[in-house]
């Protein structure tokens, strides 16, 4: 598979951030995710397909001409697939595929595979549009390469692929389909359809997991034109929709839709104002910015916080081939196409706004700040996250702040506002703090958005910040065993032997004798320096919780331990009665009955503590049973059986309320101080006893001899 640039240069698509240009044919490719088309289906001539997660990458299509940029339009190169005979109409990308719409047919190129394939399951012979996105499903790390193809007709045909476009399934629908978009914050597809009348529409949602329609959104009035929709960048799910003579906005991904007002020279535009002119396309930028371009190349700029857009000077002829593009920092650019020459210029929106709004309106706030500096915030079980935002208003202006969560039912929020008088009379600073903790989980996500309620186009930047709160295991969270020594070169590739008397080759913890001794290699780079423990003392390892290399706390949850190589010469100090159990405790013997490997036999998924009655009520159980569950503050500990040696232990946190993570640590323990050979100890004891007995017997006979000979009296005298 190759992409021709000037007939000699080839392009492969590469993750995570750029396309790689080389001068050779390349048969493998990786493609960045979340590419969204910017076009108006009713008047599609000159289209840009941009990568929302790597905005510097975009493809331009104009008739038979195709171009690609890898650096946010700093440079542009011709783009062509030599093995595709048709003119490319649309492109869409997932993490594993490049999907192409040409002459009503869909073609797919898979990563690390040569050639173009046509997918199965596409019953429609004339597909009108495609869109694609690599989405997260149950967790952020688990993704699905989603592709949607659809047809504009009275019956409406929708086809969904979960494998990057290799195969499609038809989604049943009977109404006219305007547009399709894939939600950035939920596992669903948003579909704009006619609502039984040409001047009414509705955004519906197809849930990817349950595969059912959610029809709870409101019907809104339109002018009867064909609607196109696009999500704003980010995770919250704000949505903009437009038809030929009207613009709409949804703050909640399509549940409710309201009109966006457009002004030209201070006059509000209505349907009659367009007089044959129409909206050619619209683009969205970070922070709620949007720009609209008309068929006469009139430019309107606005923000969703203000709810309106105004016409600003653009300087393009009505017949110029031009489109709009927001770059990664929110700078609006004009992309001009003159034949096969692509030119780019930045649009100074703020300066043009000041001129259009003259005399300009002052921004109602002086300063706005917040602490949302990450795209994703992970919240583990029992954790919470705190956000804050602050606004300092101008004199006698409002200081209201807004906080919205896209999935409010999944989290508990505590919102506090603190007000403080500034040095300026009539300016009261508002500081909002929001504490968020999970209500349900794991694998629940909600987007949060903070903004200043009172804004206008006189503000240089929109006062809005968005982040995703993911209730799940933080990616870098893990446990370690607390150590006092981190350097022990003598333990790197140290060989030692487990006697067969204390070795279970099947790792079932049985006190059985193996067929032979087991030789083991100890690697300090894998297990760390072994903890030094006297044979006569009990032992509870101290587990520490980390995020990457940041220490968080000592683990105070229940955990269990098993020996990695099958060593069995250790036990536990507490019984079920001593631990305070009121029902039968879980034991390794019971958990391993099915022959499972210890790493899967006992986890947080099947752990049940014994401190409450079982479902069948209080019943008899063996109170003398060993209690093998450890805790930093618990009563049970590991005891040794009088042998020196090295143990490679695996500790697994089994308390499901402690964390959503699979917390496991592998560490070494060296037991010392016991007699090296038990037989020598027994012989030494026996010899001591025999010597003592011999001395005693000799003393007795000596005493009798002295008495008999009368010498005892002489000694006394």
XYZ file of C-alpha atoms in Angstrom:
717
model
C 0.000 0.000 0.000
C 1.423 3.383 -0.926
C 0.521 7.021 -0.893
C 2.015 8.998 -3.785
C 3.490 12.435 -3.180
C 4.779 14.153 -6.352
C 5.008 10.700 -7.968
C 8.185 9.792 -6.001
C 7.541 10.328 -2.281
C 5.430 7.934 -0.262
C 3.483 8.462 2.936
C 2.624 6.022 5.702
C 0.316 6.948 8.541
C 1.870 6.663 11.981
C 0.770 6.911 15.601
C 0.676 8.690 17.914
C 1.275 12.152 16.544
C 2.350 12.374 12.952
C 2.492 10.976 9.455
C 5.917 9.772 8.401
C 7.154 10.662 4.900
C 9.667 8.327 3.317
C 10.998 7.708 -0.215
C 10.115 4.057 -0.419
C 7.030 1.880 -0.611
C 5.649 1.027 2.813
C 3.420 -1.972 3.473
C 2.632 -1.281 7.136
C 0.878 1.649 8.656
C -0.553 2.911 11.907
C -3.214 5.568 11.908
C -4.184 8.146 14.501
C -7.668 7.911 15.916
C -10.806 10.007 15.966
C -10.953 11.624 12.556
C -14.059 13.645 11.836
C -15.262 15.078 8.532
C -16.068 18.766 8.183
C -18.572 19.211 5.407
C -22.111 20.144 4.476
C -23.774 17.160 2.757
C -26.062 19.388 0.727
C -23.218 21.370 -0.840
C -20.144 19.155 -0.444
C -17.395 20.270 -2.832
C -14.305 21.106 -0.804
C -13.888 19.079 2.409
C -11.424 18.785 5.262
C -11.127 15.586 7.310
C -9.187 16.285 10.472
C -7.864 14.197 13.313
C -9.452 15.490 16.506
C -6.876 13.927 18.830
C -3.891 14.959 16.718
C -5.234 18.150 15.143
C -2.080 18.761 13.138
C -3.116 15.972 10.773
C -5.788 16.568 8.133
C -6.764 15.430 4.659
C -8.239 17.794 2.071
C -10.471 16.466 -0.705
C -11.626 18.539 -3.654
C -12.978 16.617 -6.610
C -10.109 14.587 -8.001
C -7.494 16.471 -5.975
C -6.403 15.212 -2.552
C -3.923 16.736 -0.109
C -2.486 15.859 3.273
C -0.952 17.964 6.049
C 1.055 16.565 8.919
C 1.941 19.819 10.678
C -1.317 21.764 10.992
C -1.116 23.213 7.452
C 2.410 24.548 7.776
C 3.095 22.318 4.772
C 0.702 20.467 2.448
C 1.450 17.591 0.075
C -0.594 15.848 -2.645
C -2.219 12.629 -1.442
C -3.318 9.700 -3.599
C -3.915 5.966 -3.413
C -2.583 4.438 -6.624
C -4.482 1.154 -6.168
C -7.863 2.935 -5.956
C -9.346 3.794 -9.334
C -12.273 5.878 -8.059
C -12.161 9.482 -6.901
C -12.081 9.656 -3.100
C -15.222 11.263 -1.687
C -14.590 10.880 2.064
C -12.011 9.346 4.402
C -12.258 8.213 8.008
C -9.668 6.806 10.362
C -9.518 4.396 13.288
C -6.493 3.154 15.202
C -6.189 0.145 12.905
C -7.719 1.126 9.563
C -8.092 3.759 6.901
C -11.652 3.806 5.526
C -12.377 5.357 2.136
C -15.694 6.234 0.521
C -15.489 6.341 -3.274
C -18.321 6.134 -5.816
C -20.767 4.986 -3.111
C -18.549 2.091 -1.998
C -16.485 1.667 1.152
C -12.883 0.462 0.940
C -10.691 -0.447 3.902
C -6.927 -0.642 4.312
C -5.787 -2.476 7.435
C -2.618 -1.793 9.336
C 0.255 -4.171 8.565
C -1.611 -5.584 5.582
C -1.193 -4.815 1.924
C -4.032 -4.167 -0.478
C -7.526 -2.748 -0.224
C -10.455 -4.826 0.990
C -14.188 -4.288 0.721
C -16.123 -4.971 3.915
C -18.864 -7.530 4.388
C -22.363 -6.731 5.611
C -22.833 -3.467 3.694
C -26.168 -4.142 2.025
C -26.451 -0.653 0.572
C -24.917 -0.266 -2.884
C -24.715 3.524 -2.667
C -23.351 4.699 0.697
C -23.559 8.455 1.082
C -21.291 9.097 4.086
C -18.922 7.464 6.558
C -17.510 8.507 9.915
C -15.177 6.705 12.283
C -13.614 6.862 15.707
C -11.621 4.669 18.066
C -13.674 4.798 21.249
C -13.243 3.608 24.814
C -15.771 1.117 26.094
C -15.749 -0.388 29.575
C -12.421 1.207 30.455
C -10.261 3.903 28.989
C -7.700 1.323 27.883
C -10.162 -0.950 26.098
C -11.052 0.437 22.699
C -13.247 -0.357 19.726
C -12.496 0.777 16.184
C -15.941 2.049 15.246
C -17.013 2.921 11.705
C -20.494 4.080 10.698
C -21.808 4.224 7.123
C -25.217 5.630 6.242
C -27.552 6.482 3.408
C -29.854 9.474 2.995
C -33.290 8.208 2.040
C -36.815 8.024 3.369
C -36.165 4.659 5.039
C -32.733 5.531 6.388
C -29.988 2.916 6.300
C -27.290 2.764 9.000
C -24.434 0.264 9.122
C -22.094 -0.095 12.109
C -18.683 -1.788 12.198
C -16.807 -2.585 15.416
C -13.680 -3.927 13.723
C -12.422 -0.888 11.850
C -14.665 -1.389 8.819
C -13.959 -5.021 7.909
C -17.552 -6.068 8.580
C -20.778 -4.146 9.153
C -24.130 -4.843 10.811
C -27.264 -2.971 9.802
C -29.075 -0.935 12.449
C -32.825 -0.903 11.912
C -34.302 2.568 11.337
C -37.193 3.898 9.244
C -36.893 7.708 9.263
C -34.915 10.106 7.087
C -31.339 10.398 8.367
C -29.737 13.830 8.330
C -26.360 13.176 9.927
C -24.401 10.779 12.151
C -21.696 11.506 14.744
C -19.900 9.364 17.321
C -20.029 10.661 20.883
C -16.706 11.536 22.559
C -18.000 10.888 26.085
C -20.477 8.007 25.820
C -20.600 4.649 24.110
C -23.252 5.660 21.602
C -23.826 7.000 18.123
C -25.789 10.225 17.760
C -28.111 10.339 14.761
C -30.068 13.385 13.636
C -33.348 12.328 12.041
C -36.547 13.932 10.841
C -39.234 13.722 13.501
C -42.294 12.935 11.378
C -42.326 16.390 9.797
C -39.988 18.201 7.406
C -39.541 21.128 9.808
C -38.924 19.069 12.956
C -35.885 17.017 13.898
C -34.542 14.988 16.789
C -31.149 13.663 17.897
C -31.410 9.971 18.759
C -28.816 7.682 20.298
C -27.885 4.122 19.436
C -26.314 2.465 22.477
C -23.400 0.302 21.372
C -23.578 -2.064 24.351
C -27.323 -2.689 24.663
C -27.950 -2.047 20.929
C -31.187 -0.212 21.609
C -32.441 3.235 20.684
C -32.622 6.007 23.271
C -35.405 8.314 22.120
C -35.522 10.547 25.179
C -34.253 13.678 23.454
C -36.496 16.623 22.626
C -37.879 17.398 19.176
C -36.747 20.792 17.915
C -37.938 23.025 15.101
C -35.862 23.543 11.961
C -36.212 25.365 8.666
C -36.676 22.087 6.843
C -33.147 21.838 5.477
C -30.664 18.976 5.728
C -28.903 19.018 9.105
C -25.226 18.369 9.759
C -23.782 17.963 13.240
C -20.328 17.986 14.811
C -19.086 17.479 18.357
C -16.851 20.095 19.911
C -13.285 18.933 20.674
C -12.878 17.368 24.082
C -14.795 14.866 26.129
C -17.894 16.700 27.293
C -20.079 16.153 24.239
C -21.250 19.654 23.286
C -22.796 19.505 19.840
C -23.302 22.003 17.046
C -25.831 21.456 14.234
C -26.499 23.484 11.134
C -28.667 23.579 8.035
C -28.633 25.942 5.091
C -30.044 28.965 6.963
C -29.861 28.162 10.695
C -27.436 27.149 13.411
C -28.181 25.127 16.552
C -26.361 24.090 19.719
C -26.779 21.272 22.237
C -25.007 21.539 25.634
C -25.716 17.882 26.434
C -24.847 15.947 23.307
C -28.274 16.223 21.676
C -30.761 15.732 24.518
C -31.864 19.344 24.125
C -31.183 21.615 21.158
C -31.468 25.382 21.034
C -30.820 27.921 18.260
C -27.601 29.911 17.997
C -28.171 33.505 16.919
C -26.114 35.025 14.092
C -25.621 38.777 13.620
C -24.434 40.806 10.638
C -23.774 44.534 11.183
C -25.813 44.361 14.355
C -28.828 42.792 12.641
C -30.027 39.348 13.604
C -30.140 37.008 10.641
C -33.382 35.158 10.012
C -34.333 32.753 7.228
C -35.397 35.541 4.863
C -32.121 37.384 5.472
C -30.094 34.771 3.589
C -31.731 35.492 0.195
C -30.353 32.395 -1.529
C -27.128 32.360 0.453
C -26.555 29.365 2.717
C -24.216 28.026 5.400
C -21.414 26.218 3.595
C -19.809 24.687 6.650
C -19.043 25.184 10.338
C -16.058 24.276 12.502
C -15.561 23.957 16.256
C -12.526 24.776 18.383
C -11.335 24.295 21.927
C -13.110 26.171 24.686
C -16.444 26.392 22.861
C -15.326 28.434 19.851
C -17.122 28.005 16.550
C -16.943 29.624 13.130
C -19.423 29.550 10.271
C -18.717 30.154 6.593
C -21.464 31.028 4.123
C -21.669 30.204 0.436
C -20.677 33.828 -0.283
C -17.625 33.390 1.993
C -18.992 35.525 4.796
C -17.385 34.552 8.126
C -19.229 34.413 11.454
C -17.423 33.784 14.742
C -18.857 33.051 18.180
C -18.701 30.976 21.346
C -21.246 28.625 22.848
C -20.945 30.495 26.156
C -22.420 33.620 24.591
C -24.961 31.782 22.443
C -24.398 33.916 19.343
C -21.982 34.653 16.489
C -21.186 37.890 14.686
C -19.921 38.518 11.190
C -16.274 39.578 11.034
C -14.231 40.797 8.091
C -12.845 37.889 6.085
C -11.482 39.377 2.882
C -12.327 36.501 0.553
C -14.085 36.766 -2.794
C -17.493 35.050 -2.953
C -16.245 32.464 -5.449
C -13.013 31.594 -3.643
C -12.441 27.957 -2.695
C -11.890 28.351 1.036
C -12.634 26.447 4.225
C -12.015 27.060 7.926
C -9.883 25.151 10.408
C -9.132 25.509 14.149
C -5.609 24.426 15.059
C -4.440 22.781 18.275
C -4.223 26.034 20.224
C -7.571 27.366 19.022
C -6.254 29.615 16.258
C -8.709 29.955 13.376
C -7.178 29.476 9.914
C -8.457 29.910 6.368
C -7.515 27.126 3.958
C -7.551 28.315 0.339
C -7.425 26.070 -2.704
C -6.467 27.535 -6.054
C -6.209 24.713 -8.557
C -3.674 22.393 -6.964
C -2.111 25.078 -4.769
C -3.141 25.123 -1.093
C -2.466 28.262 0.954
C -3.092 28.939 4.621
C -3.521 32.156 6.580
C -4.285 32.872 10.211
C -7.396 34.860 11.050
C -6.949 37.395 13.902
C -10.408 36.738 15.342
C -10.056 38.893 18.452
C -8.936 41.995 16.536
C -11.659 41.483 13.948
C -14.235 41.033 16.713
C -13.233 44.320 18.321
C -13.747 46.015 14.967
C -17.088 44.296 14.348
C -18.373 45.098 17.833
C -17.187 48.716 17.873
C -17.595 50.283 20.308
C -16.416 47.019 21.919
C -18.087 45.549 24.987
C -15.739 44.966 27.893
C -15.334 41.369 29.052
C -17.439 41.048 32.236
C -14.612 39.440 34.222
C -11.026 40.489 34.900
C -9.512 37.107 35.761
C -10.527 33.467 35.605
C -8.437 30.521 36.809
C -8.856 26.808 37.547
C -6.896 23.630 38.291
C -8.131 21.393 35.452
C -4.753 20.777 33.841
C -5.167 17.132 32.799
C -7.402 15.569 30.178
C -8.314 12.598 32.404
C -8.560 12.283 36.197
C -8.728 8.740 37.558
C -10.692 8.043 40.740
C -10.114 4.732 42.507
C -12.451 3.088 45.024
C -12.586 5.200 48.151
C -10.773 8.108 46.477
C -12.044 11.490 45.396
C -10.854 14.376 43.263
C -11.216 18.072 44.010
C -11.473 20.806 41.397
C -11.572 24.542 41.912
C -12.223 27.555 39.756
C -12.211 31.254 40.531
C -13.514 34.375 38.794
C -12.879 38.035 39.536
C -15.629 40.132 37.871
C -15.492 43.714 36.739
C -17.109 46.300 38.939
C -20.827 45.659 39.475
C -20.795 42.619 37.184
C -22.002 39.128 38.062
C -19.555 36.546 39.424
C -21.545 33.368 38.763
C -19.705 30.157 37.918
C -21.118 27.007 36.345
C -20.288 23.348 36.973
C -21.869 20.583 34.874
C -21.266 16.799 34.815
C -22.276 14.772 31.765
C -23.170 11.706 33.904
C -24.277 13.228 37.235
C -25.876 9.981 38.439
C -22.514 8.191 38.462
C -20.775 10.468 40.976
C -21.469 12.328 44.201
C -20.524 15.994 44.172
C -20.073 18.490 46.990
C -20.025 22.070 45.731
C -18.909 25.000 47.878
C -18.691 28.673 46.934
C -16.590 31.164 48.863
C -16.902 34.883 48.176
C -14.265 37.516 48.841
C -14.348 41.264 48.386
C -11.577 42.523 46.081
C -9.818 45.857 46.291
C -12.364 47.262 43.827
C -15.733 48.203 45.252
C -18.509 46.167 43.629
C -16.170 43.344 42.549
C -16.615 40.193 44.620
C -14.421 37.219 43.776
C -16.154 33.831 43.603
C -14.144 30.693 44.426
C -15.919 27.423 43.655
C -14.665 24.060 44.952
C -16.162 20.790 43.721
C -15.346 17.461 45.392
C -16.193 14.428 43.250
C -16.289 10.855 44.488
C -17.641 7.747 42.768
C -21.184 6.661 43.407
C -20.942 3.622 41.169
C -18.077 1.775 39.604
C -15.763 0.711 38.368
C -15.555 1.684 34.700
C -17.834 4.713 34.905
C -16.882 7.975 33.236
C -18.262 11.463 33.425
C -17.082 14.631 31.741
C -17.023 17.761 33.885
C -17.120 21.346 32.661
C -16.421 24.592 34.503
C -17.234 27.957 32.980
C -18.037 31.562 33.754
C -21.727 32.211 33.196
C -21.403 35.833 32.130
C -19.284 36.061 28.964
C -19.340 37.987 25.724
C -17.262 38.177 22.569
C -15.223 40.954 24.157
C -13.458 38.265 26.189
C -10.225 37.302 24.473
C -10.639 33.596 25.294
C -13.720 31.615 26.305
C -13.737 30.907 30.045
C -14.407 27.176 29.912
C -12.440 24.113 30.969
C -13.368 20.450 30.469
C -11.908 17.194 31.824
C -12.894 13.551 32.037
C -13.330 11.856 35.430
C -12.791 8.105 35.029
C -13.915 5.916 37.930
C -11.479 3.066 37.469
C -8.007 1.837 38.337
C -5.442 4.580 37.685
C -3.085 3.252 34.980
C 0.119 3.600 37.029
C -1.257 2.416 40.390
C 0.496 -0.545 41.989
C 1.791 -1.887 45.303
C 5.323 -2.497 46.491
C 6.760 -4.178 49.579
C 8.503 -1.827 51.990
C 12.232 -2.496 52.032
C 15.248 -1.067 53.838
C 17.802 -2.145 51.251
C 17.590 -1.572 47.507
C 21.101 -2.648 46.518
C 22.166 -6.305 46.805
C 24.380 -7.364 43.865
C 25.116 -10.718 45.473
C 21.480 -11.725 44.964
C 21.435 -11.218 41.210
C 21.070 -14.679 39.667
C 21.593 -16.412 42.998
C 21.012 -20.156 42.872
C 19.377 -21.954 45.762
C 17.560 -25.240 46.322
C 14.116 -26.031 47.721
C 14.272 -29.449 49.438
C 11.758 -31.871 48.036
C 10.290 -32.313 51.514
C 8.920 -28.735 51.362
C 8.068 -28.500 47.674
C 4.731 -28.907 45.879
C 5.410 -28.906 42.120
C 1.733 -28.258 41.304
C 1.598 -25.040 43.394
C -1.397 -26.259 45.387
C 0.115 -25.534 48.797
C 0.011 -29.184 49.809
C 2.314 -30.606 52.455
C 3.519 -33.296 50.071
C 6.960 -34.400 49.068
C 8.134 -33.696 45.537
C 10.009 -36.203 43.459
C 13.218 -34.186 43.639
C 14.705 -31.006 45.012
C 13.970 -27.864 42.976
C 16.775 -25.548 41.893
C 15.705 -21.895 41.694
C 17.380 -18.747 40.377
C 16.765 -15.610 42.423
C 16.957 -12.359 40.444
C 17.100 -9.191 42.522
C 16.221 -7.117 39.451
C 12.852 -8.920 39.383
C 12.133 -9.554 43.056
C 14.184 -6.851 44.761
C 16.496 -7.456 47.683
C 15.069 -10.188 49.932
C 13.760 -9.140 53.316
C 15.855 -10.579 56.140
C 13.644 -12.331 58.704
C 14.801 -14.417 61.751
C 13.356 -17.918 61.727
C 11.970 -17.494 65.236
C 9.892 -14.368 64.465
C 6.528 -14.009 62.784
C 6.253 -11.940 59.616
C 3.755 -9.553 57.988
C 5.036 -7.653 54.930
C 4.193 -3.961 54.745
C 2.606 -3.121 51.388
C 2.864 0.414 50.036
C 0.554 1.993 47.434
C 2.146 3.961 44.589
C 1.094 5.937 41.539
C 4.053 5.474 39.232
C 6.909 6.497 41.573
C 4.791 8.619 43.905
C 4.175 7.063 47.313
C 0.539 7.364 48.428
C 0.076 5.367 51.626
C 0.632 2.070 53.369
C -1.958 -0.538 52.434
C -4.383 -1.281 55.271
C -6.521 -3.753 53.320
C -6.700 -7.558 53.490
C -4.243 -9.491 51.347
C -3.140 -13.094 50.840
C 0.256 -14.624 50.087
C 1.506 -17.640 48.154
C 4.987 -18.858 47.263
C 5.912 -18.495 43.620
C 7.971 -21.676 43.266
C 5.818 -24.034 45.338
C 7.623 -23.863 48.696
C 5.361 -25.007 51.538
C 7.410 -24.804 54.771
C 5.581 -21.854 56.302
C 2.263 -21.375 58.051
C 0.030 -18.870 59.826
C -0.230 -17.905 63.468
C -3.983 -17.319 63.869
C -7.040 -19.529 63.792
C -10.529 -18.571 62.698
C -11.559 -18.226 66.345
C -8.613 -15.988 67.203
C -9.332 -13.804 64.171
C -12.929 -13.291 65.348
C -14.673 -15.074 62.473
C -18.430 -15.639 62.757
C -18.553 -17.749 59.595
C -16.175 -20.149 57.920
C -13.100 -18.310 56.585
C -11.755 -18.816 53.119
C -8.540 -20.833 53.013
C -5.995 -21.702 50.356
C -7.044 -25.332 50.584
C -10.628 -24.422 49.699
C -9.713 -21.850 47.017
C -7.399 -24.314 45.261
C -9.837 -27.227 45.239
C -10.598 -26.821 41.530
C -6.916 -27.011 40.647
C -6.699 -23.330 39.644
C -3.382 -21.521 39.603
C -2.879 -19.481 42.802
C -2.719 -16.233 40.802
C -6.350 -16.735 39.707
C -7.705 -18.832 42.571
C -8.014 -16.050 45.143
C -8.587 -12.458 44.057
C -10.723 -9.473 44.938
C -13.408 -10.883 42.647
C -14.135 -13.907 44.886
C -12.906 -12.745 48.290
C -15.393 -12.962 51.166
C -14.441 -12.068 54.718
C -15.628 -14.100 57.695
C -16.743 -11.305 59.996
C -20.402 -11.510 59.130
C -22.815 -14.384 58.991
C -23.183 -16.274 55.739
C -26.406 -16.072 53.741
C -27.585 -19.295 55.366
C -27.164 -17.738 58.802
C -24.850 -18.509 61.682
C -23.752 -22.113 61.436
C -21.121 -24.430 62.783
C -17.634 -24.163 61.307
C -14.136 -25.226 62.220
C -12.940 -22.483 64.560
C -9.515 -24.107 64.703
C -9.066 -23.647 60.949
C -6.034 -21.659 59.880
C -6.778 -18.001 59.081
C -4.478 -17.096 56.127
C -5.678 -13.542 55.433
C -3.113 -10.898 56.374
C -3.508 -7.242 57.214
C -1.120 -4.623 58.527
C -3.315 -4.292 61.595
C -4.565 -7.900 61.660
C -3.893 -10.733 64.103
C -2.607 -13.382 61.699
C 1.010 -13.523 60.535
C 3.344 -15.896 58.721
C 5.339 -18.329 60.842
C 8.382 -20.307 59.770
C 9.024 -23.980 60.395
C 12.628 -23.891 61.549
C 14.334 -23.840 58.154
C 16.685 -21.310 56.659
C 16.024 -20.460 53.051
C 14.767 -18.043 50.418
C 11.074 -17.626 49.644
C 9.649 -15.729 46.638
C 6.294 -14.491 47.863
C 3.364 -13.102 45.867
C 1.052 -10.765 47.809
C -2.393 -9.979 46.345
C -4.783 -7.409 47.806
C -8.169 -9.128 47.944
C -10.299 -6.449 49.613
C -12.584 -5.346 46.759
C -13.568 -2.129 48.547
C -9.959 -0.931 48.685
C -9.204 -0.485 44.982
C -10.436 -1.236 41.487
C -6.873 -2.277 40.605
C -5.365 -5.736 40.573
C -2.759 -5.001 43.239
C -0.049 -7.662 43.348
C 3.559 -7.502 44.521
C 6.316 -10.109 44.169
C 9.136 -10.007 46.711
C 11.778 -12.181 48.328
C 12.223 -13.238 51.963
C 15.368 -14.817 53.382
C 14.858 -16.685 56.657
C 17.982 -17.061 58.769
C 19.124 -18.199 62.200
C 17.843 -21.759 62.228
C 20.230 -24.707 62.590
C 21.638 -25.496 59.202
C 20.928 -29.266 59.629
C 18.345 -30.568 62.114
C 20.334 -33.820 62.677
C 23.314 -31.930 64.035
C 21.089 -30.210 66.535
C 19.643 -33.509 67.667
C 23.144 -35.046 67.968
C 24.414 -32.114 69.978
C 21.471 -32.398 72.357
C 22.011 -36.128 72.684
C 25.702 -35.678 73.355
C 24.973 -33.064 75.990
C 22.539 -35.395 77.698
C 24.968 -38.324 77.577
C 27.830 -36.269 78.957
C 25.625 -34.924 81.736
C 24.486 -38.462 82.558
C 28.074 -39.746 82.552
C 29.201 -36.997 84.898
C 26.289 -37.737 87.209
C 27.016 -41.486 87.273
C 30.721 -40.892 87.841
C 29.984 -38.535 90.708
C 27.653 -41.109 92.312
C 30.165 -43.924 92.165
C 32.935 -41.687 93.462
C 30.773 -40.695 96.399
C 29.992 -44.356 97.229
C 33.677 -45.210 97.068
C 34.570 -42.451 99.480
C 31.847 -43.523 101.912
C 32.906 -47.126 101.735
C 36.552 -46.438 102.449
C 35.785 -43.893 105.173
C 37.643 -41.223 103.347
C 34.557 -39.069 103.248
C 34.837 -38.575 107.045
C 38.491 -37.652 106.735
C 37.623 -35.050 104.149
C 34.866 -33.670 106.343
C 37.227 -33.408 109.328
